[in-house]
Structures are given as C-alpha cells and as structure tokens.
C-alpha cells in the first residue's frame, strides 16, 4: 500500500509562513478554516476543492488561493503531490497596516484574460520555488520566503478587493473555541462523541455550540465528525490491508448500513472499490 508523505520545509519562519510539499493517497479533507491565507499548487494528480460551498478543480501547475477564514474542503480520488503555503496576513501588518481589509480571490476557473499575465507570474514563482527545492539550492529557505512574499504582493495588488471594515478578523474567543473543538475531534473521533461532550469541552451550552460551529465550519458538528471518520477510513483503505469491518470499528463507525450510505454519498463509490483500485496500483 502507498504510504502518505508530508514534508514540512518550514512552518515557523520569522513571518510565520508555513511551507510544505505533500504526497499522499487520495481522500477527503473535511470542511475547515484557518486564519492564514493558503496557496495550493498541485504538482501532479487531480483534485477538487470546495470553497464557501462552491466547487472548483485543482489544476496541475495552477495556483489556487483560499483566503483567511474561508471554509474549504478538498477531495482527490488519486494520490497527488502539491505545494502548500500558509501565510498569516496578520504578521504582514508591518509591511501593509491595512492588510486585513483585503479579500483575496484567486481561483483559476474565475480569472479573466485581463489578469492572466499577473496570474502566470505567480505560478512561475511557485514553479521556480519547487525547482530550487528539488535541486537542493543553496540558501533555499531565504529564496523561498522571498518568492512567497512576491506572490503575496501580486495577490494583494491584482487579486483582491478592499473593505471599509475588517470583516475578515474573526472573534479571537470564537477562533480559539473552534480550534479547540477541532483538536478534540482529531484526538477522539474514534470514540462516541456527543454534542454535549463537545460543548462541555469548551464550556458553553449545547445550543450555542451548535450555532457557532455551523456558522464557522459550514456543517453541523455531527456531520463534521462523520466526515472526519470517513476521511480516516478512506485513507486506511488505501494504506492498510485491514478488513473493512475492522477499519470501521477502528475509526468509530458501528452501523454498516449508515456507513455504506455515507461513504457512497461522499465518494461516489464503495469501500471495496477503493480497496480494489489501490490493490491494482500496488506492484507485486
């Protein structure tokens, strides 16, 4: 079975920029958001991304940008490699004090011919960054951060609109609560987690928890847990030879009927077909 590989080049630079090259089996990453702007640059494979309930393709050698606090999810049926960059806009205020007023929108399918030249320059920077990494160039980290800042400047100059108030800045308490819940789910998804468990974990009522979670993540808490479990199962089907029933139990799903329906709805195929496809790709 193919094992996922995720190589972080740096994630704690002076400006808090994160950079990683990832090679992983296909799968679904449930809806989530973060305060950093995210640049995705696929190097091979095919994938789909949903941003704020709109579906797009992640095209090879084409940069896609997800702005701060935008709810998004990704799905790929095949293993893929991509460059992933996280840029905390808050940390760039020394260069651009009003940066949080700028909404960035850079999706290949929605870029007009009038901005193609600027978009191509961004993609060239990411391609050069990748080449420098592959050839282990001297002072790679220094070059990489400079290229990332150039790309960020182009995005702000040509692919953004400015608000009169900071609608991008989420309430810090809500942000921390959502982060805490996501960490909690990642640690306990294989257990029988209830709405009350999650609400109690962050010290608020169940009703209030349901409202802020749906508002900030875009799905109900129970749907989110189910999506997390399905994503783990999809990965296990590709990376282990465990029986499907054992994988289900390992990841906290007990109802075979509900599992089959949810899996087919999410991935458009059956668990056995995922396993069969992966076995056909595996040498020997």
mmCIF file of C-alpha atoms in Angstrom:
data_model
loop_
_atom_site.group_PDB
_atom_site.id
_atom_site.type_symbol
_atom_site.label_atom_id
_atom_site.label_comp_id
_atom_site.label_asym_id
_atom_site.label_seq_id
_atom_site.Cartn_x
_atom_site.Cartn_y
_atom_site.Cartn_z
ATOM 1 C CA UNK A 1 0.000 0.000 0.000
ATOM 2 C CA UNK A 2 1.115 3.576 -0.697
ATOM 3 C CA UNK A 3 2.028 5.454 2.465
ATOM 4 C CA UNK A 4 1.256 9.181 2.792
ATOM 5 C CA UNK A 5 4.240 11.516 2.858
ATOM 6 C CA UNK A 6 4.142 15.065 4.147
ATOM 7 C CA UNK A 7 7.371 17.045 4.292
ATOM 8 C CA UNK A 8 7.312 20.377 6.062
ATOM 9 C CA UNK A 9 10.115 22.617 4.880
ATOM 10 C CA UNK A 10 9.434 25.314 7.427
ATOM 11 C CA UNK A 11 6.443 26.459 9.450
ATOM 12 C CA UNK A 12 7.934 28.915 11.915
ATOM 13 C CA UNK A 13 9.790 31.423 9.780
ATOM 14 C CA UNK A 14 10.247 34.973 11.037
ATOM 15 C CA UNK A 15 6.932 35.892 9.420
ATOM 16 C CA UNK A 16 5.153 32.705 10.484
ATOM 17 C CA UNK A 17 4.982 31.390 6.918
ATOM 18 C CA UNK A 18 4.422 27.652 6.521
ATOM 19 C CA UNK A 19 5.715 25.717 3.520
ATOM 20 C CA UNK A 20 5.281 22.013 2.780
ATOM 21 C CA UNK A 21 5.400 19.539 -0.081
ATOM 22 C CA UNK A 22 2.858 16.750 0.335
ATOM 23 C CA UNK A 23 2.479 13.406 -1.407
ATOM 24 C CA UNK A 24 -0.495 11.422 -0.155
ATOM 25 C CA UNK A 25 -3.156 8.923 -1.209
ATOM 26 C CA UNK A 26 -6.436 10.354 -2.377
ATOM 27 C CA UNK A 27 -9.086 11.172 0.152
ATOM 28 C CA UNK A 28 -11.369 13.783 1.588
ATOM 29 C CA UNK A 29 -10.280 16.554 3.917
ATOM 30 C CA UNK A 30 -13.394 17.716 5.804
ATOM 31 C CA UNK A 31 -14.534 21.337 5.848
ATOM 32 C CA UNK A 32 -12.244 23.553 7.887
ATOM 33 C CA UNK A 33 -10.799 27.046 8.008
ATOM 34 C CA UNK A 34 -7.766 28.808 9.402
ATOM 35 C CA UNK A 35 -6.600 32.370 9.890
ATOM 36 C CA UNK A 36 -3.785 32.029 7.358
ATOM 37 C CA UNK A 37 -4.157 32.577 3.637
ATOM 38 C CA UNK A 38 -3.450 29.263 1.862
ATOM 39 C CA UNK A 39 -1.821 28.811 -1.543
ATOM 40 C CA UNK A 40 -2.178 25.381 -3.169
ATOM 41 C CA UNK A 41 -0.023 24.490 -6.174
ATOM 42 C CA UNK A 42 -0.631 20.921 -7.465
ATOM 43 C CA UNK A 43 2.380 19.203 -9.000
ATOM 44 C CA UNK A 44 0.566 16.090 -10.218
ATOM 45 C CA UNK A 45 -2.697 14.191 -9.724
ATOM 46 C CA UNK A 46 -6.228 15.577 -9.842
ATOM 47 C CA UNK A 47 -8.269 17.042 -7.015
ATOM 48 C CA UNK A 48 -11.363 19.061 -6.246
ATOM 49 C CA UNK A 49 -11.759 21.867 -3.748
ATOM 50 C CA UNK A 50 -14.900 23.381 -2.266
ATOM 51 C CA UNK A 51 -14.640 26.972 -1.029
ATOM 52 C CA UNK A 52 -17.641 28.581 0.649
ATOM 53 C CA UNK A 53 -19.932 25.907 -0.889
ATOM 54 C CA UNK A 54 -18.612 26.458 -4.440
ATOM 55 C CA UNK A 55 -16.822 23.589 -6.212
ATOM 56 C CA UNK A 56 -13.627 24.042 -8.221
ATOM 57 C CA UNK A 57 -10.862 21.942 -9.766
ATOM 58 C CA UNK A 58 -7.267 21.992 -8.548
ATOM 59 C CA UNK A 59 -5.368 22.038 -11.824
ATOM 60 C CA UNK A 60 -1.745 20.900 -12.239
ATOM 61 C CA UNK A 61 0.752 23.770 -12.169
ATOM 62 C CA UNK A 62 -2.066 26.246 -11.442
ATOM 63 C CA UNK A 63 -2.161 28.106 -8.140
ATOM 64 C CA UNK A 64 -5.398 28.251 -6.161
ATOM 65 C CA UNK A 65 -5.711 30.585 -3.187
ATOM 66 C CA UNK A 66 -8.025 30.196 -0.197
ATOM 67 C CA UNK A 67 -8.219 33.422 1.783
ATOM 68 C CA UNK A 68 -8.199 33.774 5.555
ATOM 69 C CA UNK A 69 -11.176 32.267 7.414
ATOM 70 C CA UNK A 70 -12.750 30.776 4.268
ATOM 71 C CA UNK A 71 -14.441 27.423 4.829
ATOM 72 C CA UNK A 72 -12.999 24.841 2.437
ATOM 73 C CA UNK A 73 -12.561 21.115 1.855
ATOM 74 C CA UNK A 74 -10.622 19.030 -0.647
ATOM 75 C CA UNK A 75 -11.093 15.655 -2.307
ATOM 76 C CA UNK A 76 -8.937 13.533 -4.590
ATOM 77 C CA UNK A 77 -9.537 10.008 -5.847
ATOM 78 C CA UNK A 78 -5.853 9.503 -6.635
ATOM 79 C CA UNK A 79 -2.560 10.080 -4.905
ATOM 80 C CA UNK A 80 -1.299 13.586 -5.582
ATOM 81 C CA UNK A 81 1.622 15.844 -4.825
ATOM 82 C CA UNK A 82 1.242 19.532 -4.119
ATOM 83 C CA UNK A 83 2.978 22.553 -2.720
ATOM 84 C CA UNK A 84 1.094 24.094 0.199
ATOM 85 C CA UNK A 85 1.874 27.528 1.612
ATOM 86 C CA UNK A 86 0.254 29.193 4.624
ATOM 87 C CA UNK A 87 0.697 32.950 5.032
ATOM 88 C CA UNK A 88 -0.539 34.666 8.223
ATOM 89 C CA UNK A 89 -1.746 38.022 6.909
ATOM 90 C CA UNK A 90 -1.782 39.412 10.449
ATOM 91 C CA UNK A 91 2.021 39.074 10.550
ATOM 92 C CA UNK A 92 2.401 41.214 7.425
ATOM 93 C CA UNK A 93 0.911 44.353 9.004
ATOM 94 C CA UNK A 94 4.369 45.894 9.331
ATOM 95 C CA UNK A 95 4.533 45.982 5.543
ATOM 96 C CA UNK A 96 0.872 46.787 4.925
ATOM 97 C CA UNK A 97 -1.020 48.082 8.009
ATOM 98 C CA UNK A 98 -4.491 47.672 6.458
ATOM 99 C CA UNK A 99 -3.858 44.201 5.019
ATOM 100 C CA UNK A 100 -6.760 42.631 6.939
ATOM 101 C CA UNK A 101 -9.174 44.787 4.919
ATOM 102 C CA UNK A 102 -8.201 42.982 1.705
ATOM 103 C CA UNK A 103 -10.169 39.962 0.466
ATOM 104 C CA UNK A 104 -8.120 37.809 -1.909
ATOM 105 C CA UNK A 105 -9.855 35.792 -4.611
ATOM 106 C CA UNK A 106 -7.638 33.797 -6.953
ATOM 107 C CA UNK A 107 -9.302 30.722 -8.469
ATOM 108 C CA UNK A 108 -8.010 29.619 -11.925
ATOM 109 C CA UNK A 109 -11.509 28.974 -13.290
ATOM 110 C CA UNK A 110 -12.564 32.550 -12.492
ATOM 111 C CA UNK A 111 -9.534 34.505 -13.687
ATOM 112 C CA UNK A 112 -10.163 36.675 -16.745
ATOM 113 C CA UNK A 113 -7.758 37.258 -19.610
ATOM 114 C CA UNK A 114 -7.051 40.764 -18.275
ATOM 115 C CA UNK A 115 -5.272 39.263 -15.244
ATOM 116 C CA UNK A 116 -3.682 36.218 -16.856
ATOM 117 C CA UNK A 117 -0.216 37.780 -17.073
ATOM 118 C CA UNK A 118 -0.155 38.574 -13.346
ATOM 119 C CA UNK A 119 -1.527 35.124 -12.507
ATOM 120 C CA UNK A 120 1.120 33.484 -14.677
ATOM 121 C CA UNK A 121 3.821 35.393 -12.784
ATOM 122 C CA UNK A 122 2.542 33.906 -9.516
ATOM 123 C CA UNK A 123 2.600 30.389 -10.961
ATOM 124 C CA UNK A 124 6.138 30.967 -12.290
ATOM 125 C CA UNK A 125 7.314 31.936 -8.804
ATOM 126 C CA UNK A 126 5.852 28.739 -7.329
ATOM 127 C CA UNK A 127 7.362 26.634 -10.124
ATOM 128 C CA UNK A 128 10.797 28.176 -9.521
ATOM 129 C CA UNK A 129 10.421 27.634 -5.766
ATOM 130 C CA UNK A 130 9.705 23.950 -6.462
ATOM 131 C CA UNK A 131 12.729 23.624 -8.756
ATOM 132 C CA UNK A 132 15.034 25.185 -6.164
ATOM 133 C CA UNK A 133 13.759 22.735 -3.576
ATOM 134 C CA UNK A 134 14.193 19.716 -5.877
ATOM 135 C CA UNK A 135 17.797 20.682 -6.668
ATOM 136 C CA UNK A 136 18.629 21.497 -3.037
ATOM 137 C CA UNK A 137 19.734 25.014 -3.928
ATOM 138 C CA UNK A 138 21.979 26.958 -1.587
ATOM 139 C CA UNK A 139 20.011 29.368 0.630
ATOM 140 C CA UNK A 140 16.737 27.714 -0.419
ATOM 141 C CA UNK A 141 14.782 28.939 2.615
ATOM 142 C CA UNK A 142 15.874 32.522 2.008
ATOM 143 C CA UNK A 143 14.913 32.328 -1.668
ATOM 144 C CA UNK A 144 11.627 30.570 -0.888
ATOM 145 C CA UNK A 145 10.450 33.170 1.594
ATOM 146 C CA UNK A 146 11.310 35.961 -0.836
ATOM 147 C CA UNK A 147 9.309 34.269 -3.619
ATOM 148 C CA UNK A 148 6.357 33.680 -1.314
ATOM 149 C CA UNK A 149 6.319 37.363 -0.352
ATOM 150 C CA UNK A 150 6.448 38.324 -4.040
ATOM 151 C CA UNK A 151 3.485 36.057 -4.724
ATOM 152 C CA UNK A 152 1.593 37.559 -1.769
ATOM 153 C CA UNK A 153 2.254 41.074 -3.061
ATOM 154 C CA UNK A 154 0.919 40.151 -6.521
ATOM 155 C CA UNK A 155 -2.193 38.604 -4.974
ATOM 156 C CA UNK A 156 -2.873 41.719 -2.926
ATOM 157 C CA UNK A 157 -2.212 44.059 -5.842
ATOM 158 C CA UNK A 158 -4.148 42.279 -8.577
ATOM 159 C CA UNK A 159 -6.476 39.711 -6.992
ATOM 160 C CA UNK A 160 -8.032 41.467 -4.022
ATOM 161 C CA UNK A 161 -10.801 43.858 -3.073
ATOM 162 C CA UNK A 162 -10.718 46.197 -0.104
ATOM 163 C CA UNK A 163 -13.401 46.500 2.557
ATOM 164 C CA UNK A 164 -14.071 49.507 4.731
ATOM 165 C CA UNK A 165 -14.038 47.347 7.876
ATOM 166 C CA UNK A 166 -12.180 44.206 8.968
ATOM 167 C CA UNK A 167 -14.817 41.572 8.273
ATOM 168 C CA UNK A 168 -12.006 39.016 7.925
ATOM 169 C CA UNK A 169 -10.981 39.324 11.534
ATOM 170 C CA UNK A 170 -12.882 36.688 13.480
ATOM 171 C CA UNK A 171 -13.632 36.994 17.171
ATOM 172 C CA UNK A 172 -10.495 35.648 18.935
ATOM 173 C CA UNK A 173 -12.532 33.716 21.513
ATOM 174 C CA UNK A 174 -14.596 32.003 18.811
ATOM 175 C CA UNK A 175 -11.456 31.190 16.831
ATOM 176 C CA UNK A 176 -9.849 29.546 19.835
ATOM 177 C CA UNK A 177 -13.022 27.627 20.651
ATOM 178 C CA UNK A 178 -13.267 26.223 17.130
ATOM 179 C CA UNK A 179 -9.586 25.324 17.160
ATOM 180 C CA UNK A 180 -10.041 23.532 20.479
ATOM 181 C CA UNK A 181 -13.012 21.540 19.167
ATOM 182 C CA UNK A 182 -11.142 20.510 16.002
ATOM 183 C CA UNK A 183 -8.197 19.331 18.122
ATOM 184 C CA UNK A 184 -10.638 17.480 20.379
ATOM 185 C CA UNK A 185 -12.266 15.710 17.430
ATOM 186 C CA UNK A 186 -8.891 14.753 15.961
ATOM 187 C CA UNK A 187 -7.976 13.103 19.251
ATOM 188 C CA UNK A 188 -11.336 11.433 19.999
ATOM 189 C CA UNK A 189 -13.077 10.880 16.624
ATOM 190 C CA UNK A 190 -12.906 7.102 17.106
ATOM 191 C CA UNK A 191 -14.956 7.428 20.305
ATOM 192 C CA UNK A 192 -18.691 8.067 20.747
ATOM 193 C CA UNK A 193 -18.552 11.895 20.899
ATOM 194 C CA UNK A 194 -21.831 13.721 21.534
ATOM 195 C CA UNK A 195 -22.814 17.347 21.011
ATOM 196 C CA UNK A 196 -22.822 17.760 24.769
ATOM 197 C CA UNK A 197 -19.289 16.364 25.026
ATOM 198 C CA UNK A 198 -18.006 18.927 22.535
ATOM 199 C CA UNK A 199 -19.925 21.815 24.105
ATOM 200 C CA UNK A 200 -18.702 20.895 27.581
ATOM 201 C CA UNK A 201 -15.140 20.674 26.285
ATOM 202 C CA UNK A 202 -15.163 24.414 25.536
ATOM 203 C CA UNK A 203 -17.511 25.388 28.384
ATOM 204 C CA UNK A 204 -20.604 26.604 26.525
ATOM 205 C CA UNK A 205 -24.197 25.413 26.135
ATOM 206 C CA UNK A 206 -25.069 22.801 23.520
ATOM 207 C CA UNK A 207 -27.404 25.217 21.695
ATOM 208 C CA UNK A 208 -24.794 27.984 21.477
ATOM 209 C CA UNK A 209 -22.153 25.467 20.407
ATOM 210 C CA UNK A 210 -24.335 24.253 17.524
ATOM 211 C CA UNK A 211 -24.773 27.824 16.272
ATOM 212 C CA UNK A 212 -21.129 28.891 16.336
ATOM 213 C CA UNK A 213 -19.890 25.600 14.889
ATOM 214 C CA UNK A 214 -22.299 25.662 11.938
ATOM 215 C CA UNK A 215 -21.555 29.343 11.304
ATOM 216 C CA UNK A 216 -17.769 28.889 11.308
ATOM 217 C CA UNK A 217 -17.349 25.425 9.760
ATOM 218 C CA UNK A 218 -20.350 25.280 7.443
ATOM 219 C CA UNK A 219 -21.763 21.956 8.603
ATOM 220 C CA UNK A 220 -23.300 20.509 11.739
ATOM 221 C CA UNK A 221 -20.968 19.086 14.353
ATOM 222 C CA UNK A 222 -22.269 15.548 13.857
ATOM 223 C CA UNK A 223 -21.770 15.813 10.082
ATOM 224 C CA UNK A 224 -18.248 17.098 10.680
ATOM 225 C CA UNK A 225 -17.380 14.116 12.894
ATOM 226 C CA UNK A 226 -18.783 11.757 10.291
ATOM 227 C CA UNK A 227 -16.720 13.444 7.562
ATOM 228 C CA UNK A 228 -13.562 13.130 9.677
ATOM 229 C CA UNK A 229 -14.233 9.426 10.258
ATOM 230 C CA UNK A 230 -14.913 8.811 6.567
ATOM 231 C CA UNK A 231 -11.680 10.585 5.602
ATOM 232 C CA UNK A 232 -9.711 8.382 8.016
ATOM 233 C CA UNK A 233 -11.404 5.257 6.660
ATOM 234 C CA UNK A 234 -10.673 6.262 3.053
ATOM 235 C CA UNK A 235 -7.007 6.682 3.951
ATOM 236 C CA UNK A 236 -6.894 3.334 5.780
ATOM 237 C CA UNK A 237 -8.451 1.591 2.787
ATOM 238 C CA UNK A 238 -5.561 2.855 0.680
ATOM 239 C CA UNK A 239 -2.706 2.475 3.143
ATOM 240 C CA UNK A 240 -3.549 -0.736 5.063
ATOM 241 C CA UNK A 241 -4.775 -4.241 4.299
ATOM 242 C CA UNK A 242 -7.135 -4.380 7.303
ATOM 243 C CA UNK A 243 -10.668 -5.729 6.682
ATOM 244 C CA UNK A 244 -13.299 -3.047 6.090
ATOM 245 C CA UNK A 245 -15.205 -4.017 9.252
ATOM 246 C CA UNK A 246 -12.070 -3.602 11.342
ATOM 247 C CA UNK A 247 -11.304 -0.233 9.750
ATOM 248 C CA UNK A 248 -14.854 0.925 10.516
ATOM 249 C CA UNK A 249 -14.579 -0.069 14.173
ATOM 250 C CA UNK A 250 -11.124 1.460 14.480
ATOM 251 C CA UNK A 251 -12.478 4.806 13.282
ATOM 252 C CA UNK A 252 -15.631 4.931 15.385
ATOM 253 C CA UNK A 253 -18.366 3.815 12.954
ATOM 254 C CA UNK A 254 -20.582 0.908 14.060
ATOM 255 C CA UNK A 255 -23.538 0.928 11.653
ATOM 256 C CA UNK A 256 -22.721 -0.912 8.414
ATOM 257 C CA UNK A 257 -25.818 0.392 6.614
ATOM 258 C CA UNK A 258 -25.241 4.014 7.621
ATOM 259 C CA UNK A 259 -21.564 3.704 6.740
ATOM 260 C CA UNK A 260 -22.257 2.335 3.252
ATOM 261 C CA UNK A 261 -24.741 5.130 2.529
ATOM 262 C CA UNK A 262 -22.475 7.883 3.862
ATOM 263 C CA UNK A 263 -19.393 6.581 2.068
ATOM 264 C CA UNK A 264 -21.180 6.263 -1.285
ATOM 265 C CA UNK A 265 -22.666 9.752 -0.908
ATOM 266 C CA UNK A 266 -19.306 11.320 -0.042
ATOM 267 C CA UNK A 267 -17.038 9.490 -2.504
ATOM 268 C CA UNK A 268 -19.405 8.212 -5.185
ATOM 269 C CA UNK A 269 -18.096 4.664 -4.830
ATOM 270 C CA UNK A 270 -17.981 1.741 -2.397
ATOM 271 C CA UNK A 271 -15.222 0.983 0.135
ATOM 272 C CA UNK A 272 -14.439 -2.284 -1.662
ATOM 273 C CA UNK A 273 -13.918 -0.445 -4.968
ATOM 274 C CA UNK A 274 -11.412 1.913 -3.296
ATOM 275 C CA UNK A 275 -9.519 -1.082 -1.917
ATOM 276 C CA UNK A 276 -9.629 -2.897 -5.272
ATOM 277 C CA UNK A 277 -8.365 0.147 -7.183
ATOM 278 C CA UNK A 278 -5.494 0.613 -4.744
ATOM 279 C CA UNK A 279 -4.515 -3.069 -4.946
ATOM 280 C CA UNK A 280 -4.368 -2.819 -8.751
ATOM 281 C CA UNK A 281 -1.949 0.122 -8.466
ATOM 282 C CA UNK A 282 0.312 -1.630 -5.958
ATOM 283 C CA UNK A 283 3.212 -3.531 -7.597
ATOM 284 C CA UNK A 284 3.527 -7.243 -6.881
#
